[in-house]
C-alpha cells in the first residue's frame, strides 16, 4: 500500500545546493518544501560567505581602479569610502540576491518553511519553528544541503582581533576611510 506524504521531497537548506536541488525537483513535478533556519533564503553563501565577500572585494577593487585611473588623478577627485560604506554596499547586494532567490521559489511554487529540522524517523521531520511550536512533516525523500563552515587551519589564531573569516568579516567595525 503506497504511503501518503506531505511532500515528495523536503530539502534542508536554501543555499546553492539546496536551491539547485529544489528547483530541479520542482521542475520535474515533485512536491517540494525547503526548510531554512534563517529568516531569509540563500544560506551562508548569500548572507555571509561567497556573495558578500565578492561584493566587498568588487567594491574595493572599483574604488582602487577609480583612484588609479589617470583620468581622475587630480587629488580632489579621489574617491574615499569608509568600511561602513562598503559594508552598506554588501548589504544591498545581499538584499537583492535574497529577493531574487525568494522569487525563484515563489515562481516555482516551492514552499519555504522557517525553522530547525530534525529527523524523527526515515520519512518524518520535526520542524522547530521560530515561535516555539513544532510541526511534523513527512516526505518520501530528503535532501540535506545544510552548507559548510569556513576552514580554520590549526596554525592560524582565529581569536586574534585582526583575523577574520567569511562568517565574521561582515560584523567587523572600522570607522576610518578604507580607500
Short mmCIF file of C-alpha atoms in Angstrom, two decimals:
data_model
loop_
_atom_site.label_atom_id
_atom_site.label_comp_id
_atom_site.label_asym_id
_atom_site.label_seq_id
_atom_site.Cartn_x
_atom_site.Cartn_y
_atom_site.Cartn_z
CA UNK A 1 0.00 0.00 0.00
CA UNK A 2 1.53 3.38 -1.02
CA UNK A 3 2.19 5.94 1.70
CA UNK A 4 0.77 9.45 1.65
CA UNK A 5 3.39 12.06 2.48
CA UNK A 6 3.14 15.83 2.91
CA UNK A 7 5.82 16.27 0.23
CA UNK A 8 7.67 14.15 -2.27
CA UNK A 9 10.94 15.72 -1.14
CA UNK A 10 11.96 18.04 1.68
CA UNK A 11 15.21 19.94 1.15
CA UNK A 12 17.02 21.09 4.29
CA UNK A 13 18.92 24.29 3.48
CA UNK A 14 18.35 27.02 0.91
CA UNK A 15 21.94 27.75 -0.13
CA UNK A 16 23.20 26.96 -3.63
CA UNK A 17 22.98 23.18 -3.14
CA UNK A 18 19.50 23.25 -1.64
CA UNK A 19 18.21 25.77 -4.14
CA UNK A 20 19.55 23.78 -7.09
CA UNK A 21 18.09 20.53 -5.78
CA UNK A 22 14.70 22.10 -5.01
CA UNK A 23 14.37 23.89 -8.36
CA UNK A 24 15.39 20.77 -10.28
CA UNK A 25 12.90 18.60 -8.39
CA UNK A 26 10.03 21.10 -8.73
CA UNK A 27 10.64 21.33 -12.48
CA UNK A 28 10.35 17.52 -12.62
CA UNK A 29 6.91 17.79 -11.00
CA UNK A 30 7.80 16.90 -7.41
CA UNK A 31 6.03 18.45 -4.41
CA UNK A 32 8.95 20.11 -2.63
CA UNK A 33 9.40 22.08 0.56
CA UNK A 34 12.61 23.79 1.61
CA UNK A 35 13.48 24.26 5.26
CA UNK A 36 15.67 27.23 6.11
CA UNK A 37 16.71 28.02 9.67
CA UNK A 38 17.17 31.73 8.98
CA UNK A 39 14.50 34.28 8.10
CA UNK A 40 15.73 34.74 4.53
CA UNK A 41 16.65 32.19 1.87
CA UNK A 42 20.11 31.88 0.39
CA UNK A 43 22.11 30.24 3.14
CA UNK A 44 25.62 31.21 4.13
CA UNK A 45 26.63 31.77 0.51
CA UNK A 46 24.22 34.68 0.19
CA UNK A 47 24.35 36.14 3.68
CA UNK A 48 27.93 35.94 4.93
CA UNK A 49 30.01 33.83 2.56
CA UNK A 50 30.66 33.94 -1.15
CA UNK A 51 28.35 36.73 -2.30
CA UNK A 52 29.15 39.29 0.43
CA UNK A 53 32.89 38.61 0.22
CA UNK A 54 32.78 39.07 -3.56
CA UNK A 55 30.72 42.26 -3.15
CA UNK A 56 33.28 43.64 -0.69
CA UNK A 57 36.16 42.71 -2.97
CA UNK A 58 34.41 44.19 -6.00
CA UNK A 59 33.62 47.49 -4.22
CA UNK A 60 37.20 47.93 -3.03
CA UNK A 61 38.57 46.98 -6.47
CA UNK A 62 36.38 49.58 -8.19
CA UNK A 63 37.45 52.29 -5.73
CA UNK A 64 41.13 51.45 -6.25
CA UNK A 65 40.61 51.31 -10.02
CA UNK A 66 38.95 54.74 -9.98
CA UNK A 67 41.69 56.25 -7.82
CA UNK A 68 44.45 54.85 -10.04
CA UNK A 69 42.83 55.94 -13.29
CA UNK A 70 44.89 58.76 -14.90
CA UNK A 71 41.66 60.49 -15.91
CA UNK A 72 40.90 61.09 -12.26
CA UNK A 73 44.44 61.62 -10.98
CA UNK A 74 43.57 65.07 -9.63
CA UNK A 75 43.61 64.52 -5.84
CA UNK A 76 40.39 66.47 -5.41
CA UNK A 77 38.66 63.71 -7.33
CA UNK A 78 39.89 60.77 -5.28
CA UNK A 79 37.09 58.52 -4.19
CA UNK A 80 37.03 57.76 -0.47
CA UNK A 81 34.76 55.29 1.27
CA UNK A 82 34.54 54.15 4.85
CA UNK A 83 34.28 50.49 5.73
CA UNK A 84 30.68 51.22 6.75
CA UNK A 85 30.00 52.48 3.19
CA UNK A 86 31.49 49.33 1.71
CA UNK A 87 29.52 47.10 4.13
CA UNK A 88 26.37 49.00 3.16
CA UNK A 89 27.08 48.13 -0.48
CA UNK A 90 27.48 44.45 0.50
CA UNK A 91 24.16 44.61 2.42
CA UNK A 92 22.44 45.99 -0.70
CA UNK A 93 23.85 43.12 -2.77
CA UNK A 94 22.71 40.59 -0.13
CA UNK A 95 19.18 42.05 -0.10
CA UNK A 96 18.99 42.00 -3.89
CA UNK A 97 20.18 38.38 -4.00
CA UNK A 98 17.70 37.36 -1.28
CA UNK A 99 14.77 38.93 -3.16
CA UNK A 100 15.84 37.27 -6.40
CA UNK A 101 16.15 33.84 -4.76
CA UNK A 102 12.84 34.22 -2.92
CA UNK A 103 11.29 34.95 -6.31
CA UNK A 104 12.69 31.68 -7.71
CA UNK A 105 10.88 29.70 -5.01
CA UNK A 106 7.63 31.65 -5.39
CA UNK A 107 7.54 31.37 -9.20
CA UNK A 108 8.16 27.63 -8.98
CA UNK A 109 5.58 27.06 -6.22
CA UNK A 110 8.17 25.68 -3.83
CA UNK A 111 7.18 26.13 -0.20
CA UNK A 112 9.72 27.69 2.18
CA UNK A 113 9.46 26.76 5.85
CA UNK A 114 11.50 28.51 8.52
CA UNK A 115 12.95 26.60 11.43
CA UNK A 116 15.38 23.91 12.52
CA UNK A 117 14.76 20.42 11.17
CA UNK A 118 15.45 17.18 12.99
CA UNK A 119 14.67 13.65 11.90
CA UNK A 120 12.05 11.67 13.78
CA UNK A 121 12.25 8.63 11.51
CA UNK A 122 13.19 7.85 7.92
CA UNK A 123 10.18 9.73 6.49
CA UNK A 124 9.40 12.27 9.22
CA UNK A 125 10.93 15.55 10.33
CA UNK A 126 10.14 17.69 13.32
CA UNK A 127 10.41 21.37 12.45
CA UNK A 128 11.22 23.60 15.41
CA UNK A 129 9.60 26.89 14.37
CA UNK A 130 10.77 30.36 15.45
CA UNK A 131 7.59 30.87 17.52
CA UNK A 132 8.43 27.80 19.63
CA UNK A 133 5.91 25.49 18.01
CA UNK A 134 6.89 22.16 16.47
CA UNK A 135 5.47 20.93 13.16
CA UNK A 136 5.69 17.36 11.93
CA UNK A 137 6.40 16.97 8.22
CA UNK A 138 6.64 13.84 6.12
CA UNK A 139 8.31 13.17 2.79
CA UNK A 140 9.27 10.20 0.71
CA UNK A 141 12.82 11.56 0.35
CA UNK A 142 15.05 14.22 1.88
CA UNK A 143 17.96 16.28 0.60
CA UNK A 144 20.37 17.52 3.25
CA UNK A 145 22.03 20.68 1.93
CA UNK A 146 22.96 22.48 5.12
CA UNK A 147 26.14 24.09 3.82
CA UNK A 148 29.66 24.34 5.11
CA UNK A 149 31.84 26.30 7.50
CA UNK A 150 34.99 28.31 6.85
CA UNK A 151 38.17 26.29 7.13
CA UNK A 152 40.25 27.22 10.18
CA UNK A 153 43.81 25.88 9.90
CA UNK A 154 45.16 24.93 13.32
CA UNK A 155 48.21 27.17 12.92
CA UNK A 156 46.11 30.35 12.50
CA UNK A 157 44.77 32.09 15.61
CA UNK A 158 41.19 32.99 14.71
CA UNK A 159 40.72 34.65 18.11
CA UNK A 160 43.20 37.37 17.05
CA UNK A 161 41.40 40.73 16.64
CA UNK A 162 42.71 41.21 13.07
CA UNK A 163 41.94 37.76 11.71
CA UNK A 164 38.52 37.23 10.18
CA UNK A 165 36.79 34.52 8.23
CA UNK A 166 33.75 34.73 5.97
CA UNK A 167 31.42 34.26 8.94
CA UNK A 168 32.89 37.17 10.93
CA UNK A 169 34.12 39.74 8.38
CA UNK A 170 30.71 41.38 7.93
CA UNK A 171 30.50 42.14 11.65
CA UNK A 172 33.83 43.97 11.59
CA UNK A 173 33.73 47.63 12.63
CA UNK A 174 36.22 50.06 11.16
CA UNK A 175 35.48 53.78 11.19
CA UNK A 176 38.21 55.34 9.08
CA UNK A 177 38.31 55.60 5.29
CA UNK A 178 39.47 52.40 3.64
CA UNK A 179 40.39 53.63 0.17
#
